[in-house]
């Protein structure tokens, strides 16, 4: 059998990110150390039992981004990826400074993109003392299928509870869909868990009041729609919205899944944009809420200055929930004032 599991080899490893290696060199060496020298089929590689702890300062966080990118390339199935706890500190960090914990793993690559956006905002603000901060990010892919719950459910909740038991000024969820389980996270946490979707809707409400848009399309996961993740909050704020028919929503879910597994094809993305173009003409909305953090990755080349290019002659306003998440967290870390709700 070519199946390789590290559960009996590595349960926990703590590595400090050093400056001698470039981010690509570090990620390549780390992956080689974890997987070993033998070639292993990506479809059979299972690191779900493995737990790694990485520590670095703000200068080296891109090493972590590179690791997640490489993992997505060699382990397409999300559940088979390892749990990684990444601690990043500002160069002027002192105990008691602004600090937060972030729960990720429902899209490990998008988690790393969120971290990138947070740290870019911190480094771009020359007027704030933004070197005194600490972030703990837990990338912990959740069990979704019955088989995954049977084999990995207890391990998942044990790790999650241990992480949420560490005190912090606030806990944030890196995924929109994870907010479906907000009551569970709050029950497990010893620190306040912030509802980021509430803040996204508040920002949409203020933008609508300034006539930036009249009617908005919600693009997210099937689970998010089934649980009225944004629909109920938008209704409470009297913000007109529209959602895709189930068949079209299923295609959006395929795009999301393909992005998670690093297998999104150009023709699949083109079909997605054509479907959006047809739906815009039919439903007459003038803005799109990206209610899944994989969508900004999928549409990266089509989004510029908060505008999505549907076709050469057609653009539409885009509200990126992940960008709003990053702004909320960076504001907390700049000023030490989390937005409790």
mmCIF file of C-alpha atoms in Angstrom:
data_model
loop_
_atom_site.group_PDB
_atom_site.id
_atom_site.type_symbol
_atom_site.label_atom_id
_atom_site.label_comp_id
_atom_site.label_asym_id
_atom_site.label_seq_id
_atom_site.Cartn_x
_atom_site.Cartn_y
_atom_site.Cartn_z
ATOM 1 C CA UNK A 1 0.000 0.000 0.000
ATOM 2 C CA UNK A 2 1.187 3.525 -0.829
ATOM 3 C CA UNK A 3 -0.982 5.066 1.880
ATOM 4 C CA UNK A 4 1.111 6.995 4.364
ATOM 5 C CA UNK A 5 -0.193 8.290 7.680
ATOM 6 C CA UNK A 6 1.954 10.273 10.096
ATOM 7 C CA UNK A 7 -0.260 9.679 13.134
ATOM 8 C CA UNK A 8 2.321 7.351 14.694
ATOM 9 C CA UNK A 9 5.277 9.418 13.569
ATOM 10 C CA UNK A 10 4.395 13.039 14.238
ATOM 11 C CA UNK A 11 1.654 14.133 16.606
ATOM 12 C CA UNK A 12 3.023 17.544 17.382
ATOM 13 C CA UNK A 13 6.033 19.403 16.050
ATOM 14 C CA UNK A 14 7.076 22.932 16.865
ATOM 15 C CA UNK A 15 9.159 24.703 14.229
ATOM 16 C CA UNK A 16 10.336 28.281 14.302
ATOM 17 C CA UNK A 17 10.316 30.098 10.975
ATOM 18 C CA UNK A 18 13.864 31.333 10.512
ATOM 19 C CA UNK A 19 15.131 34.010 8.188
ATOM 20 C CA UNK A 20 17.858 31.982 6.476
ATOM 21 C CA UNK A 21 15.441 30.434 3.969
ATOM 22 C CA UNK A 22 13.148 32.157 1.499
ATOM 23 C CA UNK A 23 9.430 31.428 1.825
ATOM 24 C CA UNK A 24 9.535 29.012 -1.131
ATOM 25 C CA UNK A 25 12.647 27.269 0.177
ATOM 26 C CA UNK A 26 11.177 26.959 3.656
ATOM 27 C CA UNK A 27 7.838 25.619 2.403
ATOM 28 C CA UNK A 28 9.542 23.115 0.108
ATOM 29 C CA UNK A 29 11.828 21.892 2.883
ATOM 30 C CA UNK A 30 8.972 21.722 5.390
ATOM 31 C CA UNK A 31 6.807 19.688 3.030
ATOM 32 C CA UNK A 32 9.733 17.366 2.314
ATOM 33 C CA UNK A 33 10.358 16.845 6.038
ATOM 34 C CA UNK A 34 6.692 16.153 6.717
ATOM 35 C CA UNK A 35 5.989 13.824 3.815
ATOM 36 C CA UNK A 36 9.396 12.192 3.583
ATOM 37 C CA UNK A 37 11.568 11.452 0.601
ATOM 38 C CA UNK A 38 9.361 8.733 -0.884
ATOM 39 C CA UNK A 39 6.906 9.764 -3.576
ATOM 40 C CA UNK A 40 3.342 9.341 -2.369
ATOM 41 C CA UNK A 41 0.145 9.627 -4.371
ATOM 42 C CA UNK A 42 -1.628 12.838 -3.381
ATOM 43 C CA UNK A 43 -4.980 11.051 -3.338
ATOM 44 C CA UNK A 44 -3.737 8.549 -0.746
ATOM 45 C CA UNK A 45 -1.723 10.931 1.421
ATOM 46 C CA UNK A 46 -3.415 11.436 4.782
ATOM 47 C CA UNK A 47 -2.016 13.941 7.288
ATOM 48 C CA UNK A 48 -5.306 14.490 9.116
ATOM 49 C CA UNK A 49 -3.919 13.095 12.381
ATOM 50 C CA UNK A 50 -0.895 15.385 12.319
ATOM 51 C CA UNK A 51 -0.668 18.602 14.333
ATOM 52 C CA UNK A 52 2.030 21.193 13.670
ATOM 53 C CA UNK A 53 2.850 24.373 15.514
ATOM 54 C CA UNK A 54 4.646 27.123 13.581
ATOM 55 C CA UNK A 55 5.967 30.304 15.176
ATOM 56 C CA UNK A 56 7.179 33.348 13.263
ATOM 57 C CA UNK A 57 7.161 37.117 13.410
ATOM 58 C CA UNK A 58 5.359 39.405 11.007
ATOM 59 C CA UNK A 59 8.240 39.397 8.528
ATOM 60 C CA UNK A 60 7.944 35.683 7.871
ATOM 61 C CA UNK A 61 4.211 35.029 7.722
ATOM 62 C CA UNK A 62 4.444 34.457 3.968
ATOM 63 C CA UNK A 63 6.313 31.241 4.734
ATOM 64 C CA UNK A 64 3.043 29.955 6.187
ATOM 65 C CA UNK A 65 1.091 31.123 3.119
ATOM 66 C CA UNK A 66 3.522 29.173 0.954
ATOM 67 C CA UNK A 67 3.090 26.024 3.052
ATOM 68 C CA UNK A 68 -0.696 26.104 2.650
ATOM 69 C CA UNK A 69 -0.375 26.677 -1.084
ATOM 70 C CA UNK A 70 1.926 23.671 -1.430
ATOM 71 C CA UNK A 71 -0.353 21.509 0.735
ATOM 72 C CA UNK A 72 -3.346 22.356 -1.463
ATOM 73 C CA UNK A 73 -1.364 21.252 -4.509
ATOM 74 C CA UNK A 74 -0.299 17.872 -3.134
ATOM 75 C CA UNK A 75 -3.302 17.056 -0.900
ATOM 76 C CA UNK A 76 -6.463 18.129 -2.763
ATOM 77 C CA UNK A 77 -8.835 16.573 -0.223
ATOM 78 C CA UNK A 78 -9.241 19.136 2.531
ATOM 79 C CA UNK A 79 -9.874 16.679 5.376
ATOM 80 C CA UNK A 80 -6.571 14.885 4.694
ATOM 81 C CA UNK A 81 -4.528 18.032 5.329
ATOM 82 C CA UNK A 82 -2.839 18.493 8.713
ATOM 83 C CA UNK A 83 -3.896 20.788 11.518
ATOM 84 C CA UNK A 84 -1.509 23.742 11.715
ATOM 85 C CA UNK A 85 -1.400 26.227 14.563
ATOM 86 C CA UNK A 86 0.452 29.345 13.433
ATOM 87 C CA UNK A 87 1.548 32.030 15.882
ATOM 88 C CA UNK A 88 2.627 35.350 14.389
ATOM 89 C CA UNK A 89 3.754 38.314 16.460
ATOM 90 C CA UNK A 90 4.565 41.902 15.642
ATOM 91 C CA UNK A 91 8.196 42.880 16.061
ATOM 92 C CA UNK A 92 7.251 45.065 19.070
ATOM 93 C CA UNK A 93 4.961 42.532 20.737
ATOM 94 C CA UNK A 94 4.769 42.715 24.525
ATOM 95 C CA UNK A 95 2.617 40.588 26.822
ATOM 96 C CA UNK A 96 -0.800 42.137 27.252
ATOM 97 C CA UNK A 97 -0.774 43.800 23.837
ATOM 98 C CA UNK A 98 -3.579 43.451 21.268
ATOM 99 C CA UNK A 99 -4.124 39.753 20.587
ATOM 100 C CA UNK A 100 -6.670 37.525 18.893
ATOM 101 C CA UNK A 101 -7.281 33.905 17.989
ATOM 102 C CA UNK A 102 -8.620 32.893 14.576
ATOM 103 C CA UNK A 103 -10.339 29.587 13.784
ATOM 104 C CA UNK A 104 -9.757 28.443 10.224
ATOM 105 C CA UNK A 105 -9.505 25.196 8.317
ATOM 106 C CA UNK A 106 -12.760 25.221 6.349
ATOM 107 C CA UNK A 107 -10.599 26.572 3.546
ATOM 108 C CA UNK A 108 -6.929 26.485 4.572
ATOM 109 C CA UNK A 109 -5.756 28.479 1.541
ATOM 110 C CA UNK A 110 -8.386 31.174 2.095
ATOM 111 C CA UNK A 111 -7.353 31.283 5.779
ATOM 112 C CA UNK A 112 -3.827 32.143 4.724
ATOM 113 C CA UNK A 113 -5.186 34.781 2.322
ATOM 114 C CA UNK A 114 -7.127 36.331 5.216
ATOM 115 C CA UNK A 115 -3.941 36.439 7.277
ATOM 116 C CA UNK A 116 -2.165 38.084 4.347
ATOM 117 C CA UNK A 117 -4.849 40.786 4.124
ATOM 118 C CA UNK A 118 -4.740 41.433 7.882
ATOM 119 C CA UNK A 119 -0.984 41.866 7.964
ATOM 120 C CA UNK A 120 -0.959 43.992 4.814
ATOM 121 C CA UNK A 121 -3.423 46.371 6.449
ATOM 122 C CA UNK A 122 -1.336 46.503 9.609
ATOM 123 C CA UNK A 123 1.843 47.246 7.672
ATOM 124 C CA UNK A 124 0.165 49.849 5.437
ATOM 125 C CA UNK A 125 -1.099 52.014 8.297
ATOM 126 C CA UNK A 126 1.837 54.257 9.137
ATOM 127 C CA UNK A 127 -0.180 56.253 11.668
ATOM 128 C CA UNK A 128 -0.840 53.455 14.144
ATOM 129 C CA UNK A 129 1.478 51.579 16.464
ATOM 130 C CA UNK A 130 0.786 48.322 14.695
ATOM 131 C CA UNK A 131 3.880 46.300 15.613
ATOM 132 C CA UNK A 132 2.511 45.319 19.015
ATOM 133 C CA UNK A 133 0.130 42.480 18.178
ATOM 134 C CA UNK A 134 -0.199 38.711 18.312
ATOM 135 C CA UNK A 135 -2.308 36.383 16.173
ATOM 136 C CA UNK A 136 -2.899 32.684 16.745
ATOM 137 C CA UNK A 137 -4.422 31.022 13.689
ATOM 138 C CA UNK A 138 -5.653 27.440 13.943
ATOM 139 C CA UNK A 139 -6.108 25.842 10.534
ATOM 140 C CA UNK A 140 -8.111 22.742 11.423
ATOM 141 C CA UNK A 141 -9.965 21.081 8.517
ATOM 142 C CA UNK A 142 -13.331 19.895 9.845
ATOM 143 C CA UNK A 143 -14.821 16.433 9.307
ATOM 144 C CA UNK A 144 -17.777 16.779 6.922
ATOM 145 C CA UNK A 145 -18.741 13.283 5.839
ATOM 146 C CA UNK A 146 -20.012 10.501 8.121
ATOM 147 C CA UNK A 147 -16.803 8.520 7.672
ATOM 148 C CA UNK A 148 -14.692 11.554 8.571
ATOM 149 C CA UNK A 149 -16.796 12.239 11.658
ATOM 150 C CA UNK A 150 -16.451 8.609 12.768
ATOM 151 C CA UNK A 151 -12.668 8.532 12.436
ATOM 152 C CA UNK A 152 -11.770 12.141 13.171
ATOM 153 C CA UNK A 153 -14.678 13.794 14.988
ATOM 154 C CA UNK A 154 -13.367 13.291 18.522
ATOM 155 C CA UNK A 155 -9.889 14.443 17.528
ATOM 156 C CA UNK A 156 -11.319 17.553 15.858
ATOM 157 C CA UNK A 157 -13.364 18.638 18.887
ATOM 158 C CA UNK A 158 -10.519 17.862 21.309
ATOM 159 C CA UNK A 159 -8.127 20.081 19.364
ATOM 160 C CA UNK A 160 -10.735 22.790 18.877
ATOM 161 C CA UNK A 161 -11.604 22.878 22.574
ATOM 162 C CA UNK A 162 -7.943 23.070 23.585
ATOM 163 C CA UNK A 163 -7.349 26.018 21.252
ATOM 164 C CA UNK A 164 -10.502 27.846 22.324
ATOM 165 C CA UNK A 165 -9.519 27.316 25.949
ATOM 166 C CA UNK A 166 -6.518 29.632 25.553
ATOM 167 C CA UNK A 167 -7.412 33.145 26.635
ATOM 168 C CA UNK A 168 -7.505 35.939 24.088
ATOM 169 C CA UNK A 169 -9.149 39.325 23.699
ATOM 170 C CA UNK A 170 -11.362 37.920 20.950
ATOM 171 C CA UNK A 171 -11.859 34.895 18.701
ATOM 172 C CA UNK A 172 -12.718 35.267 15.012
ATOM 173 C CA UNK A 173 -13.960 32.698 12.505
ATOM 174 C CA UNK A 174 -12.120 32.831 9.189
ATOM 175 C CA UNK A 175 -15.020 31.293 7.269
ATOM 176 C CA UNK A 176 -18.490 32.659 6.547
ATOM 177 C CA UNK A 177 -20.105 29.217 6.647
ATOM 178 C CA UNK A 178 -18.450 28.425 9.991
ATOM 179 C CA UNK A 179 -20.740 31.084 11.506
ATOM 180 C CA UNK A 180 -23.580 28.561 11.206
ATOM 181 C CA UNK A 181 -21.946 26.904 14.225
ATOM 182 C CA UNK A 182 -21.337 30.149 16.121
ATOM 183 C CA UNK A 183 -23.265 28.951 19.233
ATOM 184 C CA UNK A 184 -21.015 25.867 19.417
ATOM 185 C CA UNK A 185 -17.827 27.925 19.142
ATOM 186 C CA UNK A 186 -19.072 30.309 21.823
ATOM 187 C CA UNK A 187 -19.929 27.413 24.132
ATOM 188 C CA UNK A 188 -16.409 25.968 23.766
ATOM 189 C CA UNK A 189 -14.526 29.273 24.047
ATOM 190 C CA UNK A 190 -13.291 31.031 27.162
ATOM 191 C CA UNK A 191 -12.999 34.270 25.123
ATOM 192 C CA UNK A 192 -15.627 36.294 23.212
ATOM 193 C CA UNK A 193 -16.324 34.900 19.720
ATOM 194 C CA UNK A 194 -17.210 37.710 17.327
ATOM 195 C CA UNK A 195 -20.012 37.379 14.764
ATOM 196 C CA UNK A 196 -18.266 38.712 11.682
ATOM 197 C CA UNK A 197 -21.307 38.262 9.436
ATOM 198 C CA UNK A 198 -23.195 40.782 11.582
ATOM 199 C CA UNK A 199 -20.512 43.370 10.860
ATOM 200 C CA UNK A 200 -20.563 42.567 7.138
ATOM 201 C CA UNK A 201 -24.298 43.265 7.044
ATOM 202 C CA UNK A 202 -23.853 46.504 9.010
ATOM 203 C CA UNK A 203 -21.355 47.683 6.399
ATOM 204 C CA UNK A 204 -23.745 46.685 3.596
ATOM 205 C CA UNK A 205 -26.477 48.680 5.318
ATOM 206 C CA UNK A 206 -24.324 51.810 5.438
ATOM 207 C CA UNK A 207 -23.270 51.361 1.803
ATOM 208 C CA UNK A 208 -26.871 50.959 0.691
ATOM 209 C CA UNK A 209 -27.794 54.109 2.604
ATOM 210 C CA UNK A 210 -25.125 55.909 0.569
ATOM 211 C CA UNK A 211 -26.788 54.561 -2.611
ATOM 212 C CA UNK A 212 -23.807 52.444 -3.623
ATOM 213 C CA UNK A 213 -26.278 49.721 -4.631
ATOM 214 C CA UNK A 214 -30.002 48.967 -4.640
ATOM 215 C CA UNK A 215 -30.183 45.157 -4.773
ATOM 216 C CA UNK A 216 -27.505 42.612 -3.957
ATOM 217 C CA UNK A 217 -26.807 39.019 -5.026
ATOM 218 C CA UNK A 218 -25.563 36.683 -2.286
ATOM 219 C CA UNK A 219 -22.938 34.234 -3.542
ATOM 220 C CA UNK A 220 -22.004 31.633 -0.939
ATOM 221 C CA UNK A 221 -22.111 27.983 -0.044
ATOM 222 C CA UNK A 222 -25.206 25.799 -0.194
ATOM 223 C CA UNK A 223 -24.953 25.284 3.586
ATOM 224 C CA UNK A 224 -24.866 29.048 4.110
ATOM 225 C CA UNK A 225 -28.035 29.528 2.065
ATOM 226 C CA UNK A 226 -29.818 26.595 3.690
ATOM 227 C CA UNK A 227 -29.160 28.130 7.107
ATOM 228 C CA UNK A 228 -30.097 31.680 6.004
ATOM 229 C CA UNK A 229 -26.666 32.873 7.102
ATOM 230 C CA UNK A 230 -26.935 36.273 5.415
ATOM 231 C CA UNK A 231 -30.527 36.220 4.187
ATOM 232 C CA UNK A 232 -32.058 36.610 7.655
ATOM 233 C CA UNK A 233 -29.710 39.460 8.619
ATOM 234 C CA UNK A 234 -30.278 41.321 5.333
ATOM 235 C CA UNK A 235 -34.038 40.977 5.797
ATOM 236 C CA UNK A 236 -33.784 42.499 9.289
ATOM 237 C CA UNK A 237 -31.946 45.495 7.805
ATOM 238 C CA UNK A 238 -34.449 45.809 4.924
ATOM 239 C CA UNK A 239 -31.713 45.293 2.335
ATOM 240 C CA UNK A 240 -33.141 43.882 -0.919
ATOM 241 C CA UNK A 241 -31.283 40.770 -2.065
ATOM 242 C CA UNK A 242 -31.527 37.902 -4.508
ATOM 243 C CA UNK A 243 -30.109 34.366 -4.488
ATOM 244 C CA UNK A 244 -29.399 31.972 -7.318
ATOM 245 C CA UNK A 245 -31.756 29.108 -8.199
ATOM 246 C CA UNK A 246 -30.645 25.793 -6.706
ATOM 247 C CA UNK A 247 -29.153 24.472 -9.954
ATOM 248 C CA UNK A 248 -27.010 27.575 -10.384
ATOM 249 C CA UNK A 249 -26.122 27.568 -6.694
ATOM 250 C CA UNK A 250 -24.902 23.980 -7.080
ATOM 251 C CA UNK A 251 -22.539 25.188 -9.796
ATOM 252 C CA UNK A 252 -21.229 27.919 -7.462
ATOM 253 C CA UNK A 253 -20.597 25.213 -4.865
ATOM 254 C CA UNK A 254 -18.607 23.261 -7.456
ATOM 255 C CA UNK A 255 -16.472 26.357 -8.088
ATOM 256 C CA UNK A 256 -15.938 26.754 -4.329
ATOM 257 C CA UNK A 257 -14.983 23.090 -3.916
ATOM 258 C CA UNK A 258 -12.641 23.216 -6.912
ATOM 259 C CA UNK A 259 -10.943 26.285 -5.438
ATOM 260 C CA UNK A 260 -10.487 24.530 -2.074
ATOM 261 C CA UNK A 261 -8.906 21.569 -3.855
ATOM 262 C CA UNK A 262 -6.745 23.698 -6.167
ATOM 263 C CA UNK A 263 -8.372 22.280 -9.319
ATOM 264 C CA UNK A 264 -10.435 25.194 -10.657
ATOM 265 C CA UNK A 265 -10.184 25.220 -14.462
ATOM 266 C CA UNK A 266 -10.350 28.263 -16.737
ATOM 267 C CA UNK A 267 -13.376 26.926 -18.630
ATOM 268 C CA UNK A 268 -15.212 26.302 -15.350
ATOM 269 C CA UNK A 269 -14.580 29.896 -14.286
ATOM 270 C CA UNK A 270 -15.686 31.211 -17.687
ATOM 271 C CA UNK A 271 -18.956 29.260 -17.430
ATOM 272 C CA UNK A 272 -19.454 30.717 -13.948
ATOM 273 C CA UNK A 273 -19.066 34.281 -15.257
ATOM 274 C CA UNK A 274 -21.461 33.622 -18.146
ATOM 275 C CA UNK A 275 -24.076 32.305 -15.712
ATOM 276 C CA UNK A 276 -23.660 35.474 -13.630
ATOM 277 C CA UNK A 277 -24.083 37.627 -16.714
ATOM 278 C CA UNK A 278 -27.372 35.926 -17.622
ATOM 279 C CA UNK A 279 -28.644 36.181 -14.057
ATOM 280 C CA UNK A 280 -27.810 39.900 -13.838
ATOM 281 C CA UNK A 281 -29.912 40.571 -16.932
ATOM 282 C CA UNK A 282 -32.784 38.550 -15.476
ATOM 283 C CA UNK A 283 -32.830 39.754 -11.853
ATOM 284 C CA UNK A 284 -31.471 43.326 -12.202
ATOM 285 C CA UNK A 285 -29.168 43.451 -9.164
ATOM 286 C CA UNK A 286 -26.272 45.901 -9.039
ATOM 287 C CA UNK A 287 -23.900 44.412 -6.441
ATOM 288 C CA UNK A 288 -22.572 41.004 -5.383
ATOM 289 C CA UNK A 289 -21.715 39.858 -1.864
ATOM 290 C CA UNK A 290 -18.961 37.246 -1.899
ATOM 291 C CA UNK A 291 -20.242 35.296 1.095
ATOM 292 C CA UNK A 292 -17.599 32.585 0.864
ATOM 293 C CA UNK A 293 -13.886 33.220 1.338
ATOM 294 C CA UNK A 294 -12.953 30.884 -1.550
ATOM 295 C CA UNK A 295 -14.693 33.117 -4.101
ATOM 296 C CA UNK A 296 -12.178 36.005 -3.919
ATOM 297 C CA UNK A 297 -9.477 33.437 -4.713
ATOM 298 C CA UNK A 298 -11.449 32.006 -7.643
ATOM 299 C CA UNK A 299 -12.222 35.486 -9.011
ATOM 300 C CA UNK A 300 -8.886 37.080 -8.161
ATOM 301 C CA UNK A 301 -7.975 38.036 -11.735
ATOM 302 C CA UNK A 302 -11.465 39.450 -12.426
ATOM 303 C CA UNK A 303 -11.701 41.731 -9.358
ATOM 304 C CA UNK A 304 -10.098 45.189 -9.363
ATOM 305 C CA UNK A 305 -10.941 48.089 -7.032
ATOM 306 C CA UNK A 306 -14.068 46.390 -5.639
ATOM 307 C CA UNK A 307 -15.361 45.740 -9.154
ATOM 308 C CA UNK A 308 -15.888 42.367 -10.814
ATOM 309 C CA UNK A 309 -15.411 42.148 -14.575
ATOM 310 C CA UNK A 310 -18.179 39.866 -15.866
ATOM 311 C CA UNK A 311 -17.337 40.444 -19.534
ATOM 312 C CA UNK A 312 -15.200 42.962 -21.473
ATOM 313 C CA UNK A 313 -18.132 45.420 -21.457
ATOM 314 C CA UNK A 314 -19.735 44.659 -18.111
ATOM 315 C CA UNK A 315 -18.642 45.190 -14.491
ATOM 316 C CA UNK A 316 -20.448 45.102 -11.164
ATOM 317 C CA UNK A 317 -19.751 46.240 -7.590
ATOM 318 C CA UNK A 318 -18.339 43.482 -5.360
ATOM 319 C CA UNK A 319 -18.402 43.357 -1.565
ATOM 320 C CA UNK A 320 -15.730 40.928 -0.387
ATOM 321 C CA UNK A 321 -16.655 39.497 3.024
ATOM 322 C CA UNK A 322 -13.083 38.297 3.586
ATOM 323 C CA UNK A 323 -11.760 41.831 3.083
ATOM 324 C CA UNK A 324 -14.244 43.074 5.684
ATOM 325 C CA UNK A 325 -13.144 40.291 8.055
ATOM 326 C CA UNK A 326 -9.539 41.455 7.620
ATOM 327 C CA UNK A 327 -10.491 45.100 8.302
ATOM 328 C CA UNK A 328 -12.323 44.177 11.505
ATOM 329 C CA UNK A 329 -9.422 42.103 12.823
ATOM 330 C CA UNK A 330 -6.731 44.606 11.811
ATOM 331 C CA UNK A 331 -8.650 47.444 13.501
ATOM 332 C CA UNK A 332 -8.743 45.353 16.684
ATOM 333 C CA UNK A 333 -4.995 44.709 16.503
ATOM 334 C CA UNK A 334 -4.197 48.356 15.782
ATOM 335 C CA UNK A 335 -6.218 49.768 18.633
ATOM 336 C CA UNK A 336 -6.739 46.829 21.021
ATOM 337 C CA UNK A 337 -10.492 47.255 20.803
ATOM 338 C CA UNK A 338 -12.355 44.205 19.469
ATOM 339 C CA UNK A 339 -15.878 44.801 18.198
ATOM 340 C CA UNK A 340 -18.065 42.897 20.622
ATOM 341 C CA UNK A 341 -21.670 42.351 19.622
#
